[in-house]
Amino acid sequence: ADHCAAALTQARLRERAVTKFGPAAAGMWFTPDGLEQATHPVVAAHRAARLAAALEPGATALDLCCGIGSDLLALRAAGFAVAGNDSDGLTAAVATANLAAVTTDDIRSESVVTVTVGDAQAADLSTTDLVFLDPARRSARGRVFDPRSYSPPWSFVHDLLARPATVAKVAPGIPHELPAPDVGIEWVSLRGEVKEAALYSAGLAGGIRRRATLLPGGHTLSAVGPDSEEVAPPVGPPGRWLYEPDGAVIRAHLVGAVVEAVNGRLLDPTIAYVTADAPVATPFAPAYEVTDVLPFAVPRLRTLLRERGVGVLTVKKRGSSIVPEQLRRELLRGSKGSAEATVVITRVSGAPTALVVRPVSRTSPGA
């Protein structure tokens, strides 16, 4: 009975894992927490490629909190001689099995290194070129947001980052001022969803303090200095075009670079919506054509949508307390139309404002 339950659980986990690992999931092993917390392979491959470009071919890499092995697999595929460690015996066994299961013509299962079980803080780092660390950010009570409550704790992560080649995966909400000034911080989003922040020690950062990377395209914005060196972007009224900067760009406090790229301005100094008078292509912010701008009032907005026969509505918001799904139902109450529309609720120079917009395809001429 125990074996049957374990097999069924593993089958269900493999089905769930397809969305993250694709066809490879069919031959991999998972734990529920391990699958949820594993780095997406596209993100892991991006980081591994960046590290491979910075270090000598065949360099050794030690993953101190390897989980089910997603980052180990990516580092090995990038040419590193890998070793792993995890504090949980079952998780370490799963990672070892995954290293054996996922092979290529160049990587035979015989070359797989067994993942050891132990305390990351007691690991011997004397023989490794690169240290990678993904500290646990969950406790029995749920997700941990304070880096001082990570396991291993932030003090250990901070000391590791003083080494020439260390990378630590942390939550996207990491305070900018927390890492040492010479540590580089990269926020990574995948198809518009911010996945992580990664801290690169000075020897790997290349002098870049803040970086936003959008995958799978690999588009990157960066800044050398801290936030205090940024010039505040201009603020002005809505133009014909609205840009919605990617979450990684916002986390990295690089919205000003998008403003400059589209020759635009912010709608409000505290909100990451950019507007411009002419369309400019940028991979860092989806574009929308603005058709209407009006003070935010539900009755007036409902009337406008009803006159246009809108029955399919997307509600977006920044800088507003509204609940998008609740507002959508309220605006469509009694609607019999079938037209589609997008409404953006935000502030324009402090005033609650509704913008009716049309998404612009990134492949459209002039978009």
Short mmCIF file of C-alpha atoms in Angstrom, two decimals:
data_model
loop_
_atom_site.label_atom_id
_atom_site.label_comp_id
_atom_site.label_asym_id
_atom_site.label_seq_id
_atom_site.Cartn_x
_atom_site.Cartn_y
_atom_site.Cartn_z
CA ALA A 1 0.00 0.00 0.00
CA ASP A 2 2.82 2.42 0.82
CA HIS A 3 4.49 1.70 -2.50
CA CYS A 4 1.23 2.22 -4.39
CA ALA A 5 0.63 5.56 -2.64
CA ALA A 6 4.17 6.69 -3.40
CA ALA A 7 3.87 5.65 -7.05
CA LEU A 8 0.57 7.48 -7.49
CA THR A 9 2.00 10.58 -5.84
CA GLN A 10 5.02 10.47 -8.14
CA ALA A 11 2.81 10.04 -11.21
CA ARG A 12 0.74 13.08 -10.22
CA LEU A 13 3.87 15.14 -9.56
CA ARG A 14 5.27 14.20 -12.97
CA GLU A 15 2.04 15.35 -14.61
CA ARG A 16 2.26 18.69 -12.78
CA ALA A 17 5.96 19.01 -13.60
CA VAL A 18 5.38 18.98 -17.36
CA THR A 19 4.47 22.68 -17.30
CA LYS A 20 7.90 23.46 -15.82
CA PHE A 21 10.22 20.72 -17.12
CA GLY A 22 8.48 19.67 -20.33
CA PRO A 23 9.00 16.11 -21.66
CA ALA A 24 11.95 15.56 -19.28
CA ALA A 25 9.48 15.42 -16.38
CA ALA A 26 8.41 11.92 -17.42
CA GLY A 27 11.74 10.49 -16.27
CA MET A 28 12.44 12.77 -13.29
CA TRP A 29 11.70 12.41 -9.58
CA PHE A 30 9.99 14.97 -7.40
CA THR A 31 8.78 15.89 -3.96
CA PRO A 32 5.81 18.28 -3.65
CA ASP A 33 7.91 21.06 -2.09
CA GLY A 34 10.86 20.31 -4.36
CA LEU A 35 8.79 20.71 -7.51
CA GLU A 36 7.28 23.96 -6.34
CA GLN A 37 10.60 25.48 -5.30
CA ALA A 38 12.75 24.18 -8.17
CA THR A 39 14.23 26.79 -10.49
CA HIS A 40 12.54 26.82 -13.89
CA PRO A 41 14.92 25.16 -16.39
CA VAL A 42 14.93 28.24 -18.66
CA VAL A 43 15.98 30.45 -15.75
CA ALA A 44 18.54 27.92 -14.52
CA ALA A 45 20.01 27.61 -18.02
CA HIS A 46 20.32 31.39 -18.34
CA ARG A 47 22.22 31.65 -15.08
CA ALA A 48 24.45 28.65 -15.88
CA ALA A 49 25.37 30.10 -19.27
CA ARG A 50 26.25 33.44 -17.68
CA LEU A 51 28.47 31.68 -15.12
CA ALA A 52 30.11 29.47 -17.75
CA ALA A 53 31.08 32.60 -19.67
CA ALA A 54 32.70 34.08 -16.55
CA LEU A 55 34.67 31.03 -15.37
CA GLU A 56 37.19 28.66 -16.91
CA PRO A 57 35.90 25.60 -18.82
CA GLY A 58 35.51 22.59 -16.54
CA ALA A 59 35.30 24.69 -13.37
CA THR A 60 33.84 23.00 -10.31
CA ALA A 61 30.48 24.09 -8.90
CA LEU A 62 28.95 23.22 -5.54
CA ASP A 63 25.21 23.72 -4.97
CA LEU A 64 24.83 23.93 -1.20
CA CYS A 65 21.02 23.68 -1.03
CA CYS A 66 20.37 21.81 -4.26
CA GLY A 67 16.75 20.71 -3.76
CA ILE A 68 15.70 18.27 -6.47
CA GLY A 69 18.64 19.32 -8.67
CA SER A 70 17.29 21.76 -11.26
CA ASP A 71 20.25 24.13 -10.96
CA LEU A 72 22.73 21.24 -10.80
CA LEU A 73 21.37 19.91 -14.10
CA ALA A 74 21.77 23.33 -15.74
CA LEU A 75 25.29 23.85 -14.39
CA ARG A 76 26.35 20.38 -15.55
CA ALA A 77 24.89 21.01 -19.02
CA ALA A 78 26.90 24.27 -19.17
CA GLY A 79 30.14 22.37 -18.62
CA PHE A 80 30.69 22.55 -14.86
CA ALA A 81 31.89 19.60 -12.78
CA VAL A 82 29.08 19.63 -10.24
CA ALA A 83 28.55 18.51 -6.67
CA GLY A 84 25.44 18.95 -4.57
CA ASN A 85 24.41 19.13 -0.96
CA ASP A 86 21.06 19.24 0.80
CA SER A 87 20.05 19.04 4.44
CA ASP A 88 17.17 16.64 3.71
CA GLY A 89 18.03 13.03 2.92
CA LEU A 90 15.03 12.32 0.69
CA THR A 91 15.58 15.50 -1.32
CA ALA A 92 19.26 14.64 -1.77
CA ALA A 93 18.28 11.18 -3.02
CA VAL A 94 15.81 12.71 -5.48
CA ALA A 95 18.49 15.09 -6.78
CA THR A 96 20.91 12.18 -7.23
CA ALA A 97 18.26 10.25 -9.16
CA ASN A 98 17.56 13.25 -11.39
CA LEU A 99 21.24 13.68 -12.20
CA ALA A 100 21.28 10.04 -13.28
CA ALA A 101 17.99 10.24 -15.18
CA VAL A 102 18.63 13.39 -17.21
CA THR A 103 21.57 12.62 -19.48
CA THR A 104 22.76 13.61 -22.93
CA ASP A 105 25.25 12.21 -25.41
CA ASP A 106 27.98 14.18 -23.64
CA ILE A 107 26.84 13.37 -20.09
CA ARG A 108 26.63 9.71 -19.22
CA SER A 109 24.86 8.51 -16.10
CA GLU A 110 28.18 7.05 -14.87
CA SER A 111 29.52 10.59 -14.44
CA VAL A 112 26.80 11.63 -11.99
CA VAL A 113 27.99 12.72 -8.57
CA THR A 114 26.00 11.60 -5.54
CA VAL A 115 24.45 14.49 -3.65
CA THR A 116 25.57 14.58 -0.04
CA VAL A 117 23.40 15.20 3.01
CA GLY A 118 24.56 17.83 5.46
CA ASP A 119 24.42 21.33 6.85
CA ALA A 120 25.30 23.91 4.20
CA GLN A 121 27.14 26.00 6.79
CA ALA A 122 29.50 23.09 7.53
CA ALA A 123 30.35 22.27 3.91
CA ASP A 124 33.97 22.24 2.75
CA LEU A 125 34.38 24.97 0.13
CA SER A 126 38.14 24.72 -0.26
CA THR A 127 38.11 22.72 -3.50
CA THR A 128 35.27 24.36 -5.43
CA ASP A 129 35.51 27.24 -7.88
CA LEU A 130 31.85 28.29 -7.75
CA VAL A 131 29.37 28.21 -4.90
CA PHE A 132 25.65 28.36 -5.61
CA LEU A 133 23.13 28.76 -2.82
CA ASP A 134 19.33 28.79 -2.81
CA PRO A 135 18.42 29.23 0.88
CA ALA A 136 15.06 27.94 2.04
CA ARG A 137 12.46 30.69 2.18
CA ARG A 138 9.65 28.72 3.77
CA SER A 139 8.89 27.70 7.32
CA ALA A 140 6.13 25.65 8.94
CA ARG A 141 4.00 28.81 8.87
CA GLY A 142 4.48 29.50 5.17
CA ARG A 143 6.64 31.71 2.98
CA VAL A 144 9.43 33.73 4.62
CA PHE A 145 9.93 37.31 3.40
CA ASP A 146 12.60 38.53 5.81
CA PRO A 147 16.06 37.45 4.54
CA ARG A 148 17.24 37.18 8.16
CA SER A 149 14.85 34.24 8.50
CA TYR A 150 16.27 32.33 5.53
CA SER A 151 17.79 28.90 6.13
CA PRO A 152 20.79 29.13 6.07
CA PRO A 153 20.45 32.67 7.48
CA TRP A 154 21.29 35.88 5.65
CA SER A 155 24.52 36.31 7.64
CA PHE A 156 25.85 33.11 6.03
CA VAL A 157 24.72 34.19 2.55
CA HIS A 158 26.33 37.60 3.08
CA ASP A 159 29.67 36.03 4.03
CA LEU A 160 29.58 33.64 1.06
CA LEU A 161 29.11 36.56 -1.31
CA ALA A 162 32.51 37.88 -0.20
CA ARG A 163 34.06 34.95 -2.10
CA PRO A 164 35.21 35.61 -5.69
CA ALA A 165 32.57 33.34 -7.28
CA THR A 166 29.30 32.94 -5.39
CA VAL A 167 25.70 33.20 -6.59
CA ALA A 168 22.70 33.22 -4.27
CA LYS A 169 19.11 32.85 -5.43
CA VAL A 170 16.78 35.00 -3.31
CA ALA A 171 13.22 36.32 -3.35
CA PRO A 172 12.46 39.15 -5.84
CA GLY A 173 11.55 41.44 -2.95
CA ILE A 174 15.13 41.59 -1.64
CA PRO A 175 15.82 45.15 -0.36
CA HIS A 176 18.25 46.89 -2.70
CA GLU A 177 20.40 48.12 0.15
CA LEU A 178 20.81 44.72 1.84
CA PRO A 179 23.59 43.14 -0.28
CA ALA A 180 27.07 44.68 -0.09
CA PRO A 181 27.66 47.54 -2.60
CA ASP A 182 29.90 45.43 -4.84
CA VAL A 183 27.34 42.60 -5.17
CA GLY A 184 25.31 42.55 -8.40
CA ILE A 185 21.56 41.91 -8.25
CA GLU A 186 19.74 40.42 -11.24
CA TRP A 187 15.96 40.20 -11.39
CA VAL A 188 14.73 37.60 -13.88
CA SER A 189 11.26 37.29 -15.38
CA LEU A 190 9.99 34.51 -17.62
CA ARG A 191 7.19 35.37 -20.04
CA GLY A 192 6.24 38.38 -17.94
CA GLU A 193 6.36 36.70 -14.51
CA VAL A 194 9.17 37.66 -12.12
CA LYS A 195 10.77 34.38 -11.03
CA GLU A 196 13.65 35.37 -8.80
CA ALA A 197 16.46 37.69 -7.89
CA ALA A 198 20.03 36.40 -7.98
CA LEU A 199 22.98 37.91 -6.14
CA TYR A 200 26.37 37.75 -7.87
CA SER A 201 29.59 38.28 -5.92
CA ALA A 202 31.88 41.07 -7.05
CA GLY A 203 34.03 38.72 -9.12
CA LEU A 204 30.99 37.76 -11.22
CA ALA A 205 28.99 41.01 -11.23
CA GLY A 206 31.28 42.82 -13.68
CA GLY A 207 30.64 46.14 -11.97
CA ILE A 208 26.88 45.97 -12.65
CA ARG A 209 24.80 46.65 -9.55
CA ARG A 210 21.26 46.21 -10.92
CA ARG A 211 20.13 44.12 -13.87
CA ALA A 212 16.72 43.12 -15.24
CA THR A 213 16.63 40.15 -17.61
CA LEU A 214 13.59 39.01 -19.58
CA LEU A 215 13.42 35.41 -20.69
CA PRO A 216 13.20 33.56 -22.98
CA GLY A 217 14.47 36.39 -25.18
CA GLY A 218 17.42 37.26 -22.93
CA HIS A 219 16.80 41.03 -23.14
CA THR A 220 18.67 42.89 -20.40
CA LEU A 221 18.70 46.35 -18.85
CA SER A 222 21.40 47.25 -16.35
CA ALA A 223 22.75 50.02 -14.18
CA VAL A 224 26.17 50.40 -12.61
CA GLY A 225 25.28 52.48 -9.57
CA PRO A 226 22.68 52.43 -6.79
CA ASP A 227 19.18 53.86 -7.07
CA SER A 228 20.34 57.21 -5.71
CA GLU A 229 22.28 57.84 -8.92
CA GLU A 230 19.15 57.62 -11.09
CA VAL A 231 17.59 60.84 -12.41
CA ALA A 232 13.84 60.98 -11.76
CA PRO A 233 11.92 60.43 -15.03
CA PRO A 234 9.65 63.22 -16.32
CA VAL A 235 5.93 63.13 -15.48
CA GLY A 236 3.12 64.23 -17.78
CA PRO A 237 -0.39 63.63 -19.13
CA PRO A 238 -1.43 60.51 -21.03
CA GLY A 239 -0.28 60.30 -24.63
CA ARG A 240 -1.60 58.01 -27.31
CA TRP A 241 0.56 55.08 -26.17
CA LEU A 242 0.80 53.36 -22.81
CA TYR A 243 3.67 51.08 -21.78
CA GLU A 244 3.56 48.58 -18.92
CA PRO A 245 7.17 47.83 -17.81
CA ASP A 246 7.98 44.21 -17.02
CA GLY A 247 8.04 43.29 -13.34
CA ALA A 248 11.79 42.61 -13.41
CA VAL A 249 12.38 46.14 -14.74
CA ILE A 250 10.25 47.54 -11.92
CA ARG A 251 12.01 45.45 -9.26
CA ALA A 252 15.38 46.64 -10.55
CA HIS A 253 14.19 50.27 -10.42
CA LEU A 254 15.00 50.68 -14.11
CA VAL A 255 11.66 52.10 -15.27
CA GLY A 256 13.51 55.31 -16.11
CA ALA A 257 15.42 53.41 -18.80
CA VAL A 258 12.10 52.44 -20.43
CA VAL A 259 10.92 56.05 -20.25
CA GLU A 260 14.08 57.13 -22.02
CA ALA A 261 13.86 54.35 -24.61
CA VAL A 262 10.35 55.32 -25.73
CA ASN A 263 10.94 59.07 -25.32
CA GLY A 264 8.08 59.11 -22.85
CA ARG A 265 7.09 60.12 -19.35
CA LEU A 266 5.42 58.66 -16.26
CA LEU A 267 1.72 59.17 -15.64
CA ASP A 268 2.50 59.57 -11.94
CA PRO A 269 5.88 59.82 -10.17
CA THR A 270 5.06 56.83 -7.94
CA ILE A 271 3.55 54.42 -10.52
CA ALA A 272 5.30 52.34 -13.18
CA TYR A 273 3.11 53.23 -16.15
CA VAL A 274 4.88 54.98 -19.02
CA THR A 275 3.16 57.02 -21.70
CA ALA A 276 4.42 58.39 -25.02
CA ASP A 277 3.12 60.26 -28.05
CA ALA A 278 4.64 57.93 -30.67
CA PRO A 279 5.00 54.15 -30.77
CA VAL A 280 8.48 52.80 -30.07
CA ALA A 281 9.30 49.09 -29.99
CA THR A 282 10.73 47.81 -26.70
CA PRO A 283 10.93 44.28 -25.32
CA PHE A 284 10.80 45.64 -21.78
CA ALA A 285 7.18 46.84 -21.75
CA PRO A 286 4.03 45.69 -23.58
CA ALA A 287 2.41 48.56 -25.45
CA TYR A 288 -1.22 49.69 -25.57
CA GLU A 289 -2.97 52.27 -27.72
CA VAL A 290 -5.01 54.65 -25.57
CA THR A 291 -8.49 55.34 -26.93
CA ASP A 292 -10.12 57.08 -23.94
CA VAL A 293 -8.99 58.85 -20.76
CA LEU A 294 -11.55 59.74 -18.12
CA PRO A 295 -11.75 60.29 -14.36
CA PHE A 296 -12.36 56.99 -12.64
CA ALA A 297 -16.08 56.67 -11.93
CA VAL A 298 -17.85 53.33 -12.27
CA PRO A 299 -21.18 54.64 -13.71
CA ARG A 300 -19.48 56.71 -16.38
CA LEU A 301 -17.09 53.93 -17.33
CA ARG A 302 -19.93 51.37 -17.44
CA THR A 303 -21.92 53.61 -19.77
CA LEU A 304 -18.97 54.02 -22.12
CA LEU A 305 -18.37 50.26 -22.30
CA ARG A 306 -22.04 49.50 -22.82
CA GLU A 307 -22.28 52.00 -25.68
CA ARG A 308 -19.44 50.11 -27.37
CA GLY A 309 -21.03 46.71 -26.85
CA VAL A 310 -18.22 45.42 -24.62
CA GLY A 311 -18.87 41.98 -23.16
CA VAL A 312 -15.31 40.74 -22.71
CA LEU A 313 -13.26 42.97 -20.42
CA THR A 314 -9.73 42.89 -19.01
CA VAL A 315 -9.07 45.13 -16.00
CA LYS A 316 -5.51 46.11 -15.11
CA LYS A 317 -4.44 48.35 -12.25
CA ARG A 318 -1.48 50.01 -10.59
CA GLY A 319 -1.69 52.50 -7.77
CA SER A 320 -5.34 51.69 -7.06
CA SER A 321 -7.08 49.70 -4.32
CA ILE A 322 -9.71 48.25 -6.65
CA VAL A 323 -10.05 44.48 -7.04
CA PRO A 324 -9.84 43.86 -10.83
CA GLU A 325 -12.20 40.87 -10.96
CA GLN A 326 -14.77 42.60 -8.78
CA LEU A 327 -14.64 45.76 -10.90
CA ARG A 328 -14.89 43.71 -14.08
CA ARG A 329 -18.15 42.12 -12.90
CA GLU A 330 -19.51 45.49 -11.86
CA LEU A 331 -18.69 47.13 -15.20
CA LEU A 332 -20.20 44.28 -17.23
CA ARG A 333 -23.39 43.97 -15.20
CA GLY A 334 -26.26 43.77 -17.66
CA SER A 335 -23.96 43.78 -20.69
CA LYS A 336 -25.20 41.94 -23.78
CA GLY A 337 -22.31 42.81 -26.08
CA SER A 338 -19.45 40.68 -27.34
CA ALA A 339 -16.75 43.27 -28.10
CA GLU A 340 -13.46 43.14 -26.19
CA ALA A 341 -11.79 45.95 -24.25
CA THR A 342 -9.03 46.58 -21.74
CA VAL A 343 -9.37 49.12 -18.95
CA VAL A 344 -6.41 50.41 -16.92
CA ILE A 345 -7.14 51.92 -13.51
CA THR A 346 -4.31 54.07 -12.19
CA ARG A 347 -3.42 57.59 -11.10
CA VAL A 348 -2.45 60.48 -13.34
CA SER A 349 -0.53 63.05 -11.31
CA GLY A 350 -2.32 61.76 -8.23
CA ALA A 351 -5.86 61.71 -9.67
CA PRO A 352 -7.70 58.34 -9.99
CA THR A 353 -8.04 57.76 -13.74
CA ALA A 354 -9.40 55.15 -16.13
CA LEU A 355 -7.74 54.54 -19.47
CA VAL A 356 -9.43 52.45 -22.13
CA VAL A 357 -6.70 50.85 -24.21
CA ARG A 358 -6.05 48.34 -26.99
CA PRO A 359 -3.12 45.89 -26.72
CA VAL A 360 -0.58 46.35 -29.47
CA SER A 361 1.06 43.30 -31.01
CA ARG A 362 4.84 43.45 -30.64
CA THR A 363 5.09 42.38 -34.28
CA SER A 364 2.79 45.14 -35.56
CA PRO A 365 4.39 47.70 -37.90
CA GLY A 366 5.63 50.64 -35.88
CA ALA A 367 4.73 49.01 -32.57
#
